[in-house]
Amino acid sequence: MAKVYKKTSGNGQLTLYLGKRDYVDHVDSVECVEGVVKIDPADLGDKKVWVHLVCAFRYGRDDLDVIGLSFRKDIWIKCVQLYPAADHKPAIAPMHTTLLTKAGEQGHAFTFDIPTNLPCSVTLQPGDEDKGKPCGVDFEVKAYVAKEADDPDEKVDKKDTCRLVIRKIQFAPDKTGAGPKQEVNKGSITLEASMDKEIYYHGEEIPIKIKIKNDSNKPVNKVKVSIDQTTDVVLYSADKYTKNVLCEEFSENVEPGASHSTTLTVTPLLANNKEKRGLALDGRLKDEDTNLASTTVLRAGMDKEVLGILVSYKIKVNLVAGGGGLLGGLTATDVVAELPLVLMNPKPTE
């Protein structure tokens, strides 16, 4: 194993060990979280050691909590007692063996299974004025000392806890379907837009095939291509936010009675959208680079109510015919085709 991630509590009693921080959602199953907590029981007294995995939606800054409002909504939480030993007896996997070797005799293994109906890690891009942790969905493993797992009247001291943020991520599947295609007819102009494949990777060029048949009496003079990201926040209520991540114009002249075929290439990038507050990004750890949020892939029948953030993309191809002269804007004809875009990361090579 290349790296072990560990965090020690302020009092030195607990050390949390994980062998990785990215856990892959394969749509029908998710990699389980296998970890170890090193426990020094000397000063525990009547308290116990717990470890939990929580998936939470954060929608406000930590420094606003002083007014008594919580800006975290736990979507899912699982807690187990590690010391004294109780019912949690995970099968010891190779990952545990490696971590137990690091932790020594005081190491205690744990395993969490992540349900398939939880969201992936998503961060909403903060604005210049935003401080603290960004809004979005995150996953956190926390070990702590307390009398009870979750007693609202018991205050758990910060020095009695250690935590590591992890990510639940999806990669593009090995098999992908055919690319989308749409034909639109308006005002005697026919527009066909299509793509070669269903899924494109972040940073990959996206070629869009365009076929134009102009049976109108107006010349077609340009084609606009735009890509919108729709973020569907399903929490207390369903809120949809649509933000444009790409908009480009191409000069394509098609005279009345003529036909024309071409391929227009676009590449949506986070680098061109850094100033857009609230844009959905793939969850990040600390300040490392990330990218536009990946398209959420759902299996059939999944309960949407549990999900925090769903992300989807749409490409619009807009043909502009006419539009010259003094009244051009009033007499122009827009022909619009829309194509769904699935944007994901490729599976890393083993």
Short mmCIF file of C-alpha atoms in Angstrom, two decimals:
data_model
loop_
_atom_site.label_atom_id
_atom_site.label_comp_id
_atom_site.label_asym_id
_atom_site.label_seq_id
_atom_site.Cartn_x
_atom_site.Cartn_y
_atom_site.Cartn_z
CA MET A 1 0.00 0.00 0.00
CA ALA A 2 1.44 3.37 -1.06
CA LYS A 3 0.07 5.45 1.81
CA VAL A 4 -1.67 5.18 5.16
CA TYR A 5 -3.90 8.04 6.29
CA LYS A 6 -4.02 8.65 10.02
CA LYS A 7 -5.31 11.23 12.47
CA THR A 8 -4.68 11.34 16.22
CA SER A 9 -7.03 12.89 18.79
CA GLY A 10 -5.88 15.93 20.76
CA ASN A 11 -5.51 13.91 23.96
CA GLY A 12 -3.46 11.22 22.20
CA GLN A 13 -5.85 8.43 23.24
CA LEU A 14 -7.13 7.61 19.75
CA THR A 15 -5.49 7.27 16.33
CA LEU A 16 -7.66 6.61 13.27
CA TYR A 17 -6.07 4.70 10.35
CA LEU A 18 -7.43 4.36 6.81
CA GLY A 19 -5.70 2.82 3.80
CA LYS A 20 -7.44 5.06 1.28
CA ARG A 21 -9.81 8.01 1.10
CA ASP A 22 -11.62 7.35 -2.20
CA TYR A 23 -14.34 4.69 -2.23
CA VAL A 24 -15.82 3.70 -5.57
CA ASP A 25 -19.56 3.46 -6.18
CA HIS A 26 -20.10 0.79 -8.86
CA VAL A 27 -23.85 1.74 -9.03
CA ASP A 28 -24.98 -1.71 -7.81
CA SER A 29 -22.44 -1.83 -4.94
CA VAL A 30 -19.98 0.46 -3.13
CA GLU A 31 -16.52 -0.37 -1.79
CA CYS A 32 -16.64 -0.84 1.98
CA VAL A 33 -14.66 1.34 4.40
CA GLU A 34 -12.08 -0.77 6.25
CA GLY A 35 -10.16 0.98 9.02
CA VAL A 36 -8.46 0.64 12.39
CA VAL A 37 -8.52 2.74 15.57
CA LYS A 38 -5.58 2.53 17.97
CA ILE A 39 -6.98 2.96 21.50
CA ASP A 40 -5.11 3.76 24.71
CA PRO A 41 -7.64 2.72 27.39
CA ALA A 42 -5.67 4.09 30.37
CA ASP A 43 -7.78 7.19 31.07
CA LEU A 44 -11.13 6.17 29.61
CA GLY A 45 -12.84 5.64 32.98
CA ASP A 46 -16.52 4.83 32.39
CA LYS A 47 -16.44 6.10 28.81
CA LYS A 48 -16.41 4.02 25.62
CA VAL A 49 -14.80 4.42 22.21
CA TRP A 50 -17.09 4.74 19.19
CA VAL A 51 -16.48 5.13 15.49
CA HIS A 52 -19.04 6.40 13.02
CA LEU A 53 -19.37 7.01 9.31
CA VAL A 54 -21.66 9.88 8.42
CA CYS A 55 -22.86 11.23 5.09
CA ALA A 56 -23.97 14.82 5.57
CA PHE A 57 -25.22 17.75 3.54
CA ARG A 58 -23.53 20.97 4.57
CA TYR A 59 -25.38 24.11 3.51
CA GLY A 60 -23.91 26.87 5.65
CA ARG A 61 -20.73 28.05 7.25
CA ASP A 62 -19.51 26.68 10.57
CA ASP A 63 -19.11 30.19 12.00
CA LEU A 64 -22.87 30.78 11.72
CA ASP A 65 -23.62 27.98 14.20
CA VAL A 66 -23.34 30.46 17.10
CA ILE A 67 -26.95 31.53 16.58
CA GLY A 68 -28.06 28.02 17.45
CA LEU A 69 -28.86 26.81 13.95
CA SER A 70 -27.24 23.70 12.57
CA PHE A 71 -26.04 24.03 9.00
CA ARG A 72 -25.44 20.30 8.64
CA LYS A 73 -28.10 17.76 7.78
CA ASP A 74 -27.09 14.13 8.35
CA ILE A 75 -28.35 12.12 5.41
CA TRP A 76 -27.12 8.78 6.81
CA ILE A 77 -25.11 7.71 9.85
CA LYS A 78 -23.79 4.38 11.14
CA CYS A 79 -22.10 4.07 14.53
CA VAL A 80 -20.34 1.10 16.20
CA GLN A 81 -18.78 0.58 19.62
CA LEU A 82 -15.12 -0.39 19.40
CA TYR A 83 -14.09 -0.41 23.08
CA PRO A 84 -14.91 -2.22 25.24
CA ALA A 85 -15.46 -4.77 22.46
CA ALA A 86 -19.17 -5.22 21.68
CA ASP A 87 -21.14 -6.65 18.74
CA HIS A 88 -18.97 -5.23 15.94
CA LYS A 89 -16.71 -8.08 14.81
CA PRO A 90 -15.69 -7.45 11.18
CA ALA A 91 -14.05 -10.11 9.05
CA ILE A 92 -10.35 -9.19 8.92
CA ALA A 93 -9.48 -8.17 5.34
CA PRO A 94 -5.96 -7.63 3.90
CA MET A 95 -6.46 -3.86 4.40
CA HIS A 96 -7.13 -4.44 8.12
CA THR A 97 -4.02 -6.60 8.44
CA THR A 98 -1.84 -3.84 7.01
CA LEU A 99 -3.37 -1.17 9.24
CA LEU A 100 -3.26 -3.38 12.36
CA THR A 101 0.47 -3.86 11.75
CA LYS A 102 0.84 -0.05 11.76
CA ALA A 103 -1.33 0.43 14.84
CA GLY A 104 0.22 -2.35 16.96
CA GLU A 105 -1.39 -4.29 19.79
CA GLN A 106 -3.89 -1.56 20.66
CA GLY A 107 -5.45 -1.58 17.17
CA HIS A 108 -9.18 -2.35 16.76
CA ALA A 109 -10.58 -3.06 13.27
CA PHE A 110 -13.91 -1.78 11.90
CA THR A 111 -15.83 -2.03 8.61
CA PHE A 112 -18.64 0.13 7.24
CA ASP A 113 -20.79 -0.82 4.26
CA ILE A 114 -21.92 2.25 2.31
CA PRO A 115 -25.47 1.95 0.91
CA THR A 116 -25.86 2.37 -2.86
CA ASN A 117 -28.61 4.99 -2.47
CA LEU A 118 -26.34 7.65 -0.97
CA PRO A 119 -25.05 10.59 -3.04
CA CYS A 120 -21.49 10.89 -4.24
CA SER A 121 -19.21 13.53 -2.75
CA VAL A 122 -20.07 16.90 -4.31
CA THR A 123 -18.77 20.37 -3.44
CA LEU A 124 -20.60 23.57 -4.40
CA GLN A 125 -18.04 26.12 -5.58
CA PRO A 126 -17.72 28.88 -2.95
CA GLY A 127 -17.78 32.58 -3.79
CA ASP A 128 -15.03 35.05 -2.90
CA GLU A 129 -16.79 36.04 0.34
CA ASP A 130 -17.42 32.48 1.54
CA LYS A 131 -15.26 31.22 4.38
CA GLY A 132 -15.05 27.88 6.16
CA LYS A 133 -15.93 24.50 4.70
CA PRO A 134 -17.80 24.66 1.39
CA CYS A 135 -21.41 23.57 0.99
CA GLY A 136 -22.11 20.16 -0.47
CA VAL A 137 -22.21 16.46 0.39
CA ASP A 138 -19.34 14.93 2.33
CA PHE A 139 -18.49 11.68 4.12
CA GLU A 140 -16.59 11.58 7.39
CA VAL A 141 -15.15 8.79 9.54
CA LYS A 142 -14.90 9.88 13.18
CA ALA A 143 -13.59 8.05 16.25
CA TYR A 144 -14.52 9.56 19.62
CA VAL A 145 -14.71 8.96 23.38
CA ALA A 146 -18.17 9.21 24.99
CA LYS A 147 -20.48 7.42 27.42
CA GLU A 148 -23.12 6.93 24.74
CA ALA A 149 -22.95 6.84 20.94
CA ASP A 150 -25.28 9.77 20.39
CA ASP A 151 -26.60 11.40 23.56
CA PRO A 152 -27.70 14.99 22.79
CA ASP A 153 -27.09 15.93 26.47
CA GLU A 154 -23.50 14.67 26.45
CA LYS A 155 -20.90 17.11 25.13
CA VAL A 156 -18.05 15.34 23.34
CA ASP A 157 -14.84 17.31 23.76
CA LYS A 158 -12.97 18.11 20.55
CA LYS A 159 -9.74 16.70 22.01
CA ASP A 160 -11.55 13.34 22.42
CA THR A 161 -12.18 12.98 18.67
CA CYS A 162 -10.24 12.32 15.48
CA ARG A 163 -11.75 12.40 12.01
CA LEU A 164 -10.90 11.86 8.34
CA VAL A 165 -13.01 13.02 5.40
CA ILE A 166 -13.42 10.40 2.67
CA ARG A 167 -15.00 10.55 -0.79
CA LYS A 168 -17.60 8.38 -2.49
CA ILE A 169 -16.92 8.59 -6.22
CA GLN A 170 -18.20 7.08 -9.45
CA PHE A 171 -16.17 6.20 -12.53
CA ALA A 172 -17.42 5.77 -16.07
CA PRO A 173 -18.65 2.21 -16.71
CA ASP A 174 -16.67 -0.07 -19.02
CA LYS A 175 -19.58 -0.42 -21.44
CA THR A 176 -21.28 2.66 -22.79
CA GLY A 177 -24.27 3.07 -25.05
CA ALA A 178 -24.68 4.83 -28.37
CA GLY A 179 -24.41 8.60 -28.49
CA PRO A 180 -27.55 10.77 -28.40
CA LYS A 181 -29.14 12.25 -31.53
CA GLN A 182 -31.96 14.75 -32.15
CA GLU A 183 -33.57 16.13 -35.28
CA VAL A 184 -35.58 19.37 -35.13
CA ASN A 185 -37.56 21.11 -37.87
CA LYS A 186 -38.66 24.73 -37.57
CA GLY A 187 -39.51 27.32 -40.18
CA SER A 188 -38.45 25.03 -43.09
CA ILE A 189 -35.01 24.51 -41.50
CA THR A 190 -33.98 21.02 -40.40
CA LEU A 191 -31.23 20.62 -37.80
CA GLU A 192 -29.78 17.27 -36.78
CA ALA A 193 -27.28 17.13 -33.89
CA SER A 194 -25.57 13.97 -32.68
CA MET A 195 -22.59 12.66 -30.71
CA ASP A 196 -20.56 9.50 -31.29
CA LYS A 197 -20.79 8.13 -27.76
CA GLU A 198 -22.80 8.36 -24.55
CA ILE A 199 -20.05 9.25 -22.04
CA TYR A 200 -17.21 11.76 -22.20
CA TYR A 201 -14.39 12.22 -19.69
CA HIS A 202 -13.59 15.48 -17.89
CA GLY A 203 -11.22 17.49 -20.09
CA GLU A 204 -11.97 15.45 -23.21
CA GLU A 205 -12.93 17.22 -26.43
CA ILE A 206 -16.59 16.67 -27.35
CA PRO A 207 -17.23 16.59 -31.12
CA ILE A 208 -20.84 17.42 -32.05
CA LYS A 209 -21.95 16.44 -35.54
CA ILE A 210 -24.30 18.96 -37.16
CA LYS A 211 -26.44 18.52 -40.29
CA ILE A 212 -28.39 21.54 -41.61
CA LYS A 213 -30.97 21.53 -44.41
CA ASN A 214 -32.13 25.08 -45.15
CA ASP A 215 -35.40 25.15 -47.12
CA SER A 216 -36.31 28.60 -45.81
CA ASN A 217 -35.74 31.97 -47.48
CA LYS A 218 -33.30 33.07 -44.75
CA PRO A 219 -29.58 32.36 -44.63
CA VAL A 220 -28.20 30.53 -41.60
CA ASN A 221 -25.23 32.53 -40.37
CA LYS A 222 -24.16 31.12 -37.02
CA VAL A 223 -24.44 28.20 -34.62
CA LYS A 224 -24.31 28.61 -30.84
CA VAL A 225 -23.30 25.68 -28.64
CA SER A 226 -23.92 25.85 -24.90
CA ILE A 227 -23.64 23.33 -22.05
CA ASP A 228 -25.73 23.69 -18.88
CA GLN A 229 -25.14 21.93 -15.57
CA THR A 230 -28.31 21.20 -13.59
CA THR A 231 -27.86 20.58 -9.87
CA ASP A 232 -30.85 18.92 -8.26
CA VAL A 233 -30.67 19.37 -4.47
CA VAL A 234 -33.04 16.88 -2.87
CA LEU A 235 -33.22 17.60 0.85
CA TYR A 236 -36.13 19.30 2.63
CA SER A 237 -37.56 20.21 -0.75
CA ALA A 238 -36.39 19.62 -4.29
CA ASP A 239 -34.49 22.61 -5.65
CA LYS A 240 -33.05 22.76 -9.16
CA TYR A 241 -30.24 25.11 -10.15
CA THR A 242 -29.04 25.45 -13.74
CA LYS A 243 -25.71 27.09 -14.50
CA ASN A 244 -24.08 27.55 -17.88
CA VAL A 245 -20.57 26.03 -18.07
CA LEU A 246 -19.84 26.66 -21.77
CA CYS A 247 -21.13 28.96 -24.51
CA GLU A 248 -19.41 29.25 -27.90
CA GLU A 249 -20.44 30.70 -31.27
CA PHE A 250 -19.40 29.30 -34.63
CA SER A 251 -19.78 31.05 -38.01
CA GLU A 252 -21.56 28.62 -40.31
CA ASN A 253 -23.11 30.09 -43.48
CA VAL A 254 -25.88 28.05 -45.12
CA GLU A 255 -27.71 29.86 -47.91
CA PRO A 256 -31.43 29.30 -48.64
CA GLY A 257 -31.92 25.97 -50.48
CA ALA A 258 -28.51 24.61 -49.37
CA SER A 259 -27.46 21.77 -47.04
CA HIS A 260 -24.39 21.67 -44.81
CA SER A 261 -22.65 19.16 -42.52
CA THR A 262 -19.89 19.91 -40.02
CA THR A 263 -18.43 18.86 -36.69
CA LEU A 264 -18.11 21.42 -33.89
CA THR A 265 -15.78 20.59 -30.99
CA VAL A 266 -16.23 21.92 -27.44
CA THR A 267 -14.59 21.16 -24.06
CA PRO A 268 -16.32 22.18 -20.81
CA LEU A 269 -13.71 22.92 -18.12
CA LEU A 270 -13.79 24.10 -14.53
CA ALA A 271 -10.85 26.40 -15.36
CA ASN A 272 -13.24 28.56 -17.42
CA ASN A 273 -15.88 28.68 -14.64
CA LYS A 274 -13.92 29.49 -11.49
CA GLU A 275 -16.00 32.58 -10.69
CA LYS A 276 -19.39 30.82 -10.70
CA ARG A 277 -20.62 30.50 -7.13
CA GLY A 278 -22.70 27.39 -6.46
CA LEU A 279 -21.40 25.39 -9.43
CA ALA A 280 -21.27 21.68 -8.52
CA LEU A 281 -17.77 20.14 -8.44
CA ASP A 282 -16.57 16.65 -7.64
CA GLY A 283 -15.88 16.48 -3.89
CA ARG A 284 -12.38 17.58 -2.98
CA LEU A 285 -10.03 16.72 -0.14
CA LYS A 286 -8.41 19.82 1.36
CA ASP A 287 -7.25 22.18 -1.42
CA GLU A 288 -6.41 19.70 -4.13
CA ASP A 289 -7.62 20.25 -7.67
CA THR A 290 -10.97 18.94 -8.74
CA ASN A 291 -13.21 19.21 -11.81
CA LEU A 292 -16.82 19.90 -12.73
CA ALA A 293 -19.10 17.49 -10.87
CA SER A 294 -19.54 14.16 -12.59
CA THR A 295 -22.97 13.17 -13.89
CA THR A 296 -24.86 11.22 -11.23
CA VAL A 297 -25.53 7.66 -12.38
CA LEU A 298 -28.59 6.11 -10.73
CA ARG A 299 -29.70 2.52 -10.85
CA ALA A 300 -33.33 1.91 -11.74
CA GLY A 301 -35.78 2.33 -8.89
CA MET A 302 -33.41 4.16 -6.60
CA ASP A 303 -35.18 6.21 -3.95
CA LYS A 304 -34.40 9.83 -4.84
CA GLU A 305 -35.53 11.12 -1.47
CA VAL A 306 -32.33 9.96 0.21
CA LEU A 307 -30.04 11.65 -2.26
CA GLY A 308 -28.44 14.98 -1.45
CA ILE A 309 -27.28 16.27 -4.84
CA LEU A 310 -27.96 14.98 -8.35
CA VAL A 311 -25.96 16.42 -11.24
CA SER A 312 -26.80 16.30 -14.96
CA TYR A 313 -25.69 18.12 -18.15
CA LYS A 314 -27.39 19.18 -21.36
CA ILE A 315 -25.89 20.41 -24.63
CA LYS A 316 -27.91 22.94 -26.63
CA VAL A 317 -27.20 23.52 -30.31
CA ASN A 318 -28.85 26.75 -31.45
CA LEU A 319 -29.06 27.60 -35.14
CA VAL A 320 -29.65 31.29 -35.97
CA ALA A 321 -31.18 32.06 -39.37
CA GLY A 322 -31.72 35.59 -40.69
CA GLY A 323 -31.11 38.35 -38.23
CA GLY A 324 -29.49 40.84 -40.62
CA GLY A 325 -30.48 44.49 -41.07
CA LEU A 326 -32.37 46.88 -38.85
CA LEU A 327 -35.09 44.45 -37.75
CA GLY A 328 -32.83 41.40 -37.84
CA GLY A 329 -33.25 40.47 -34.20
CA LEU A 330 -37.04 40.44 -34.59
CA THR A 331 -37.14 38.37 -37.74
CA ALA A 332 -34.40 35.84 -36.86
CA THR A 333 -35.37 32.18 -36.52
CA ASP A 334 -33.86 30.02 -33.76
CA VAL A 335 -33.75 26.25 -34.24
CA VAL A 336 -32.61 24.44 -31.07
CA ALA A 337 -31.58 20.80 -30.59
CA GLU A 338 -30.79 19.42 -27.12
CA LEU A 339 -28.56 16.46 -26.28
CA PRO A 340 -27.93 14.90 -22.84
CA LEU A 341 -24.25 14.82 -21.84
CA VAL A 342 -22.76 12.31 -19.40
CA LEU A 343 -19.50 13.68 -18.00
CA MET A 344 -17.39 11.36 -15.82
CA ASN A 345 -13.88 10.32 -14.81
CA PRO A 346 -12.38 7.19 -16.38
CA LYS A 347 -11.61 4.22 -14.19
CA PRO A 348 -7.97 4.44 -13.08
CA THR A 349 -5.73 1.69 -14.36
CA GLU A 350 -5.10 -0.96 -11.73
#
